[in-house]
């Protein structure tokens, strides 16, 4: 039974006959001269079906098929991770301090230095290990996939991908991924073609056609491989996806050339083909997709990098105060030490010997460096690590970023970059699978000069809604200056005729109920996927009553016949579905079916259409013989079918870009040109993709003569074959008669336009990098509102240079540089404030634009443009463009994609976001964050990014404040005691300060702080700009917090010294010793820093209250309990709180005085800022606090509209442009009405006279 299953019946349609340019090969191909394979770069030898030969020879022992995306290996983890941990300057300092603490010079116990360091570094390394373990497990899942491999004697068995070897013969079934780079031997189709989806490689969902050599066609069964062997000599592993050079040497001595048409790349998928056989050529990291990937980098956020500089600053402060302290000690030793009798100057120790002050200076410098080490916050890193992990947990559990359809939550795969999410300047996005779901809906059409289709596009609806809001809410708006009131709005629009030209004016006054009804109708396209058209004039065969019904009939037949699709009949329902190379063709075929012209069958030479239109009223099957198909290419921008109908008439049906079709019209074929051009402009403004349709009648003699030339070109052998074919095709595609045009709406992924619009309003730039052809990329740009009607497109290309002559590489580069320079100059001299520019460039041109002497001019142009679209780019080029944007602008970049072709740019960008779609997990595995759909990117950035940035920034600034406030008190006391190296605080206090008493409040700040709620973040996207502008972590704010710490340290030390030093502090006259004053001073520090963090917070939960006030309470509890221990354990702290300090009122009054004195400057600063120069979130906080948003909704909406960043891309920008056009039309319409009204008044007056 298994053997019978493997010997499948092969499909009878030779699909290669459908294609002119892509895969049809001349019959003499196998007889062409083989490639010259020698020299560097062409050394690979593959023994087909003999993988054991590669194990026998060392030179042929190629890489295994195992792939890894982890950062560490078992051996490299410890040294590499330790290097990264001690690459941080603070950790390195504490490592040195821990070593020095082992010697007698240390003023502290050694464990007080070693324990915190081990804890901090160990926790960080554990987090790194956990994250890399997750990557490892995902690698295991991929490497454990199974493929059918030839075991010998014609038997195939299942084997994991990682065990595949070069030379293995594998069988891949329909909808399976290719496990390695394969040489195609045969397929289930009779002529050896197969369909391949390469979305993971180049982003395209359009199916590619591959074809095997004729010599291997006979290998159609498992048994065929019993005796099969051969040798492939080819190029070495390289990242070029679109090239392959090699030869196949058969046992009979024949050599056949190989090209990319026979190569199936790893991570592409077999589609619409039952099975294929192939030989493994490249494995593992030698495959082209892995060659395009880069090593997973260790990324650090810009805040963390800035933090290093702050640490350097604090380290400089540490050296300075240590130098001053040791210098003071040396001076005291030299000048004063001899007078201090209690130090026995007659028998001085080496440290206090007045005759050797230099030795005292050196030794005391080491002691001071350890003593003032608390200026450097050792707990900063571990606290940030912990906070980031908790922040990542909140991201992972955010239900608003959970995709219920796939059951996929958002995932922070690394927590190192949380705050970087709030500082993104440029987003570099893949297209297919990221922005689009590649579904087209047929929405409108123009036939014989008449526009059909009454449903509005998303752009039209948004413009109508915005205009309605303007009319209702903005009484001072320009449009209300028109003599048109609300009450007259409906009667005004009734004056408009029902023609398509006035349709836009009617939509301006669309009501909310109209829109709601529209939404119900359009959801799901009336239940028909790909068809959202609605117009009674064409539906239900009513088109026969139209004045130009013959043209309508021709329009429908062109839709039904002119394509390369293949119908597949569902055996259960009997309905046809269509497999086509582009989703546009599917939409056209669905539309023609709904209009009554259903494409039902294709044979080798004919297509069959079931036409509902017939005199009898019953469907009639008509056969159209397909004589030739002239396929669509990005260069031709059109496709044509030459057919013979049942009456014997030969017709050429052509569809393509309007500019191409219009140039090929005959004089008699331009009857509808003006009207169709107008409709196409309207469709374009509505965000629709358009194609023009035309036809031509041919006589037998003309066709016979042309077909002879076409056959010669088709069977020619040489590099100019495609050029000859295009030239011959162009001879036929002339003298066309224009019939009409189509308009389809590209269905984006759910929420993509709104997400892009909100991101644009947040001030983010969005670049699209896609492997798709230029036309598709441009159309998607329109659908996403990255492009719009009226936007000036700058297209950089060197096509003309190539065609004119064989210029050298230098000349080509100079030409591109000149284009870039001219475009930059054009952008600079533009004076229209509403003007917007879009830069469009293809992969070939980008190769030169990324050269060292051109790339910065290219980057300057790209930054000056509102939108950038790079098409036909390889994965390597995606990474290079990302690197250029990252390094050239110096601003934070984010790359987002869903396929293996996006891995390079995801790893290259500051932040990589993978979309966990259905097409593999390569992008997710290489990413820093993963989400299920593009629309979740808005919340990830605008909400979580904004929060995380402000939390981490405030947290770090506060850390430096509290450590300076604490650390400098040690310096002041040491100076006060003659630079003796004496600490005023007990060692236990020093341990508790960072680990317990001040760590939890700062962690609560980093985890729970919210300046505004999440819904307000989304309503006011401009708040996001606080991150890219770095308002909360610039040096002005950092130095301000440091200054606040210096001020607090001075106040705390001075007040405590003044109160406790020279006078009694208890009623019995007892004076304070060093331990009592140190404890009182430490108590003031705990109160001051915790009250300060409470004032810093904007959002409180019970957790913050517990952590802040609980930390203060914990200090008193510790002091009481520690003081109850026996004196041997508690030492000088025995009963310190209960007996010494608590009974003294001055102790409590001092704490209150210090709190007031240390917080007053901050209160004054924040009060002044909120009153005189408030930030955006200050205003919103005030509105929310006084509930003004609920009491005055109009004001709240006005504030929201003001909060939008001025942008030239996105849905809002498109709607604004539409509104400007509509206002102009309203003015014109009003002018006409005024003239009519004036004429009527004059006539009435004349009659009265």
Coordinates of N, CA and C in Angstrom, one line a residue, residues 1115-1223:
X1115 N 13.3 49.4 59.3 CA 14.6 49.9 59.9 C 14.4 50.0 61.4
X1116 N 13.3 50.5 61.9 CA 13.1 50.6 63.3 C 13.0 49.2 63.9
X1117 N 12.3 48.3 63.2 CA 12.2 46.9 63.8 C 13.6 46.3 63.9
X1118 N 14.4 46.4 62.8 CA 15.7 45.9 62.8 C 16.5 46.5 64.0
X1119 N 16.4 47.8 64.1 CA 17.2 48.5 65.2 C 16.8 48.0 66.6
X1120 N 15.5 47.8 66.7 CA 15.0 47.3 68.0 C 15.5 45.9 68.3
X1121 N 15.3 45.0 67.3 CA 15.6 43.6 67.5 C 17.1 43.4 67.6
X1122 N 17.9 44.1 66.7 CA 19.3 44.0 66.8 C 19.9 44.4 68.1
X1123 N 19.3 45.5 68.6 CA 19.7 46.0 69.9 C 19.4 45.1 71.1
X1124 N 18.5 44.2 70.9 CA 18.1 43.3 72.0 C 19.1 42.1 72.0
X1125 N 19.9 41.9 71.0 CA 20.9 40.8 71.0 C 21.9 41.0 72.1
X1126 N 22.5 40.0 72.6 CA 23.6 40.2 73.6 C 24.7 41.1 73.1
X1127 N 25.3 41.9 74.0 CA 26.3 42.8 73.6 C 27.4 42.2 72.7
X1128 N 27.7 40.9 72.9 CA 28.7 40.3 72.1 C 28.4 40.3 70.6
X1129 N 27.1 40.2 70.3 CA 26.6 40.2 68.9 C 26.2 41.6 68.5
X1130 N 25.5 42.4 69.3 CA 25.1 43.7 68.9 C 26.1 44.8 69.0
X1131 N 27.1 44.5 69.9 CA 28.2 45.5 70.0 C 27.8 46.8 70.6
X1132 N 28.2 47.9 69.9 CA 27.8 49.2 70.3 C 26.4 49.6 70.1
X1133 N 25.6 48.7 69.4 CA 24.2 49.0 69.1 C 23.3 48.5 70.2
X1134 N 23.8 47.9 71.2 CA 23.0 47.3 72.3 C 22.0 48.3 72.8
X1135 N 20.7 48.0 72.7 CA 19.6 48.8 73.2 C 19.7 50.2 72.6
X1136 N 20.2 50.4 71.4 CA 20.4 51.7 70.9 C 19.1 52.5 70.7
X1137 N 18.1 51.8 70.2 CA 16.8 52.5 69.9 C 16.0 52.6 71.2
X1138 N 15.8 51.5 71.9 CA 14.9 51.5 73.0 C 15.4 52.4 74.2
X1139 N 16.7 52.3 74.5 CA 17.2 53.0 75.7 C 17.8 54.3 75.4
X1140 N 18.4 54.4 74.2 CA 19.2 55.6 73.9 C 18.5 56.7 73.1
X1141 N 17.9 56.3 71.9 CA 17.4 57.3 71.0 C 15.9 57.5 71.2
X1142 N 15.1 56.5 71.3 CA 13.6 56.6 71.4 C 13.1 57.5 72.5
X1143 N 13.7 57.4 73.7 CA 13.2 58.3 74.7 C 13.5 59.8 74.5
X1144 N 14.4 60.1 73.6 CA 14.8 61.5 73.3 C 13.9 62.2 72.3
X1145 N 13.1 63.2 72.6 CA 12.3 63.8 71.6 C 13.1 64.5 70.5
X1146 N 14.3 64.9 70.8 CA 15.1 65.6 69.8 C 15.4 64.6 68.6
X1147 N 15.5 63.4 68.9 CA 15.8 62.4 67.9 C 14.6 62.4 66.9
X1148 N 13.4 62.4 67.3 CA 12.3 62.4 66.4 C 12.1 63.7 65.7
X1149 N 12.4 64.8 66.4 CA 12.2 66.1 65.8 C 13.3 66.3 64.7
X1150 N 14.5 65.8 65.0 CA 15.5 65.9 64.0 C 15.1 65.2 62.7
X1151 N 14.5 64.0 62.8 CA 14.1 63.3 61.6 C 13.1 64.1 60.8
X1152 N 12.1 64.8 61.5 CA 11.1 65.6 60.9 C 11.8 66.8 60.2
X1153 N 12.7 67.4 60.9 CA 13.4 68.6 60.3 C 14.2 68.2 59.1
X1154 N 14.9 67.1 59.1 CA 15.6 66.7 58.0 C 14.7 66.3 56.8
X1155 N 13.6 65.7 57.0 CA 12.7 65.4 55.9 C 12.2 66.7 55.3
X1156 N 11.8 67.7 56.1 CA 11.4 68.9 55.5 C 12.5 69.6 54.7
X1157 N 13.7 69.7 55.3 CA 14.8 70.4 54.7 C 15.2 69.7 53.4
X1158 N 15.2 68.4 53.3 CA 15.7 67.7 52.1 C 14.7 67.7 51.0
X1159 N 13.4 67.7 51.3 CA 12.4 67.6 50.2 C 11.9 69.0 49.7
X1160 N 12.1 70.0 50.5 CA 11.6 71.3 50.0 C 12.1 71.8 48.6
X1161 N 13.4 71.6 48.3 CA 13.9 72.0 47.0 C 13.2 71.3 45.9
X1162 N 13.0 70.0 46.0 CA 12.3 69.2 45.0 C 10.8 69.6 44.9
X1163 N 10.2 69.8 46.0 CA 8.8 70.3 46.0 C 8.7 71.7 45.3
X1164 N 9.6 72.5 45.5 CA 9.6 73.8 44.9 C 9.8 73.7 43.4
X1165 N 10.8 72.8 43.0 CA 11.1 72.6 41.6 C 9.8 72.0 40.8
X1166 N 9.2 71.0 41.4 CA 8.1 70.3 40.7 C 6.9 71.3 40.6
X1167 N 6.7 72.1 41.7 CA 5.6 73.0 41.7 C 5.8 74.1 40.6
X1168 N 7.0 74.6 40.6 CA 7.3 75.6 39.6 C 7.1 75.1 38.2
X1169 N 7.6 73.9 37.9 CA 7.5 73.3 36.6 C 6.1 73.0 36.2
X1170 N 5.3 72.5 37.1 CA 3.9 72.2 36.7 C 3.1 73.5 36.5
X1171 N 3.5 74.6 37.2 CA 2.7 75.8 37.1 C 3.2 76.7 35.9
X1172 N 4.5 76.7 35.6 CA 5.0 77.6 34.6 C 5.3 76.9 33.3
X1173 N 6.0 75.7 33.4 CA 6.4 75.0 32.2 C 6.1 73.5 32.3
X1174 N 4.8 73.2 32.3 CA 4.4 71.8 32.5 C 4.7 70.9 31.3
X1175 N 5.0 69.7 31.5 CA 5.1 68.7 30.5 C 3.8 68.2 30.1
X1176 N 3.7 67.4 29.0 CA 2.4 66.9 28.5 C 1.7 66.1 29.6
X1177 N 2.4 65.2 30.2 CA 1.8 64.3 31.2 C 1.3 65.0 32.4
X1178 N 1.9 66.2 32.7 CA 1.5 67.0 33.9 C 0.1 67.5 33.6
X1179 N -0.2 68.0 32.4 CA -1.5 68.5 32.0 C -2.5 67.4 32.0
X1180 N -2.2 66.3 31.5 CA -3.1 65.2 31.5 C -3.4 64.7 32.9
X1181 N -2.4 64.6 33.7 CA -2.6 64.2 35.1 C -3.6 65.2 35.8
X1182 N -3.5 66.4 35.5 CA -4.4 67.4 36.2 C -5.8 67.3 35.7
X1183 N -5.9 67.1 34.4 CA -7.3 66.9 33.8 C -7.9 65.6 34.4
X1184 N -7.2 64.5 34.5 CA -7.7 63.3 35.0 C -8.0 63.4 36.5
X1185 N -7.2 64.2 37.3 CA -7.4 64.3 38.7 C -8.6 65.1 39.0
X1186 N -8.9 66.1 38.2 CA -10.1 66.9 38.5 C -11.3 66.5 37.7
X1187 N -11.1 65.3 37.0 CA -12.2 64.6 36.2 C -12.8 65.5 35.1
X1188 N -11.9 66.4 34.6 CA -12.4 67.3 33.5 C -12.7 66.5 32.3
X1189 N -12.0 65.4 32.1 CA -12.3 64.6 30.9 C -13.7 64.0 30.9
X1190 N -14.3 63.9 32.0 CA -15.7 63.4 32.1 C -16.7 64.5 32.0
X1191 N -16.3 65.7 32.6 CA -17.2 66.8 32.6 C -17.3 67.6 31.3
X1192 N -16.2 67.6 30.6 CA -16.1 68.4 29.4 C -15.5 67.5 28.3
X1193 N -16.3 66.7 27.7 CA -15.8 65.8 26.7 C -15.2 66.5 25.4
X1194 N -15.8 67.6 25.1 CA -15.3 68.4 23.9 C -13.9 68.9 24.1
X1195 N -13.6 69.4 25.3 CA -12.3 69.8 25.6 C -11.3 68.7 25.6
X1196 N -11.7 67.5 26.1 CA -10.9 66.3 26.1 C -10.6 65.9 24.7
X1197 N -11.6 65.9 23.8 CA -11.3 65.6 22.4 C -10.4 66.6 21.8
X1198 N -10.5 67.8 22.1 CA -9.7 68.9 21.5 C -8.2 68.7 22.0
X1199 N -8.0 68.3 23.3 CA -6.7 68.0 23.8 C -6.1 66.8 23.1
X1200 N -6.9 65.8 22.8 CA -6.4 64.6 22.1 C -6.0 65.0 20.7
X1201 N -6.7 65.8 20.0 CA -6.3 66.2 18.7 C -5.1 67.0 18.7
X1202 N -4.9 67.8 19.7 CA -3.6 68.6 19.8 C -2.4 67.7 20.1
X1203 N -2.7 66.6 20.7 CA -1.6 65.7 21.1 C -1.0 64.9 19.9
X1204 N -1.5 65.0 18.8 CA -1.0 64.3 17.6 C 0.2 65.0 17.1
X1205 N 1.3 64.2 16.8 CA 2.4 64.7 16.1 C 2.1 65.0 14.7
X1206 N 2.6 66.1 14.2 CA 2.3 66.4 12.8 C 3.1 65.4 11.9
X1207 N 2.3 64.7 11.1 CA 3.0 63.7 10.3 C 2.4 63.7 8.9
X1208 N 3.2 63.2 8.0 CA 2.8 63.2 6.6 C 2.5 61.8 6.1
X1209 N 2.6 60.8 7.0 CA 2.2 59.5 6.6 C 1.1 59.0 7.6
X1210 N 0.5 57.9 7.2 CA -0.5 57.3 8.1 C -1.9 57.7 7.6
X1211 N -2.9 57.0 8.2 CA -4.2 57.2 7.9 C -4.7 58.6 8.1
X1212 N -4.3 59.2 9.2 CA -4.7 60.6 9.6 C -4.2 61.6 8.5
X1213 N -2.9 61.4 8.1 CA -2.4 62.3 7.1 C -3.1 62.2 5.8
X1214 N -3.5 60.9 5.5 CA -4.2 60.7 4.3 C -5.6 61.3 4.3
X1215 N -6.2 61.2 5.5 CA -7.6 61.8 5.7 C -7.5 63.3 5.6
X1216 N -6.5 63.9 6.2 CA -6.3 65.3 6.2 C -6.1 65.8 4.8
X1217 N -5.4 65.1 4.0 CA -5.2 65.4 2.6 C -6.5 65.3 1.8
X1218 N -7.3 64.3 2.2 CA -8.6 64.1 1.5 C -9.6 65.2 1.9
X1219 N -9.5 65.7 3.2 CA -10.4 66.7 3.7 C -10.0 68.0 3.0
X1220 N -8.7 68.3 2.7 CA -8.3 69.5 2.0 C -8.9 69.5 0.6
X1221 N -8.9 68.3 0.0 CA -9.6 68.2 -1.4 C -11.1 68.4 -1.3
X1222 N -11.7 67.8 -0.3 CA -13.1 68.0 -0.2 C -13.5 69.4 0.1
X1223 N -12.8 70.1 0.9 CA -13.1 71.5 1.2 C -13.0 72.3 0.0

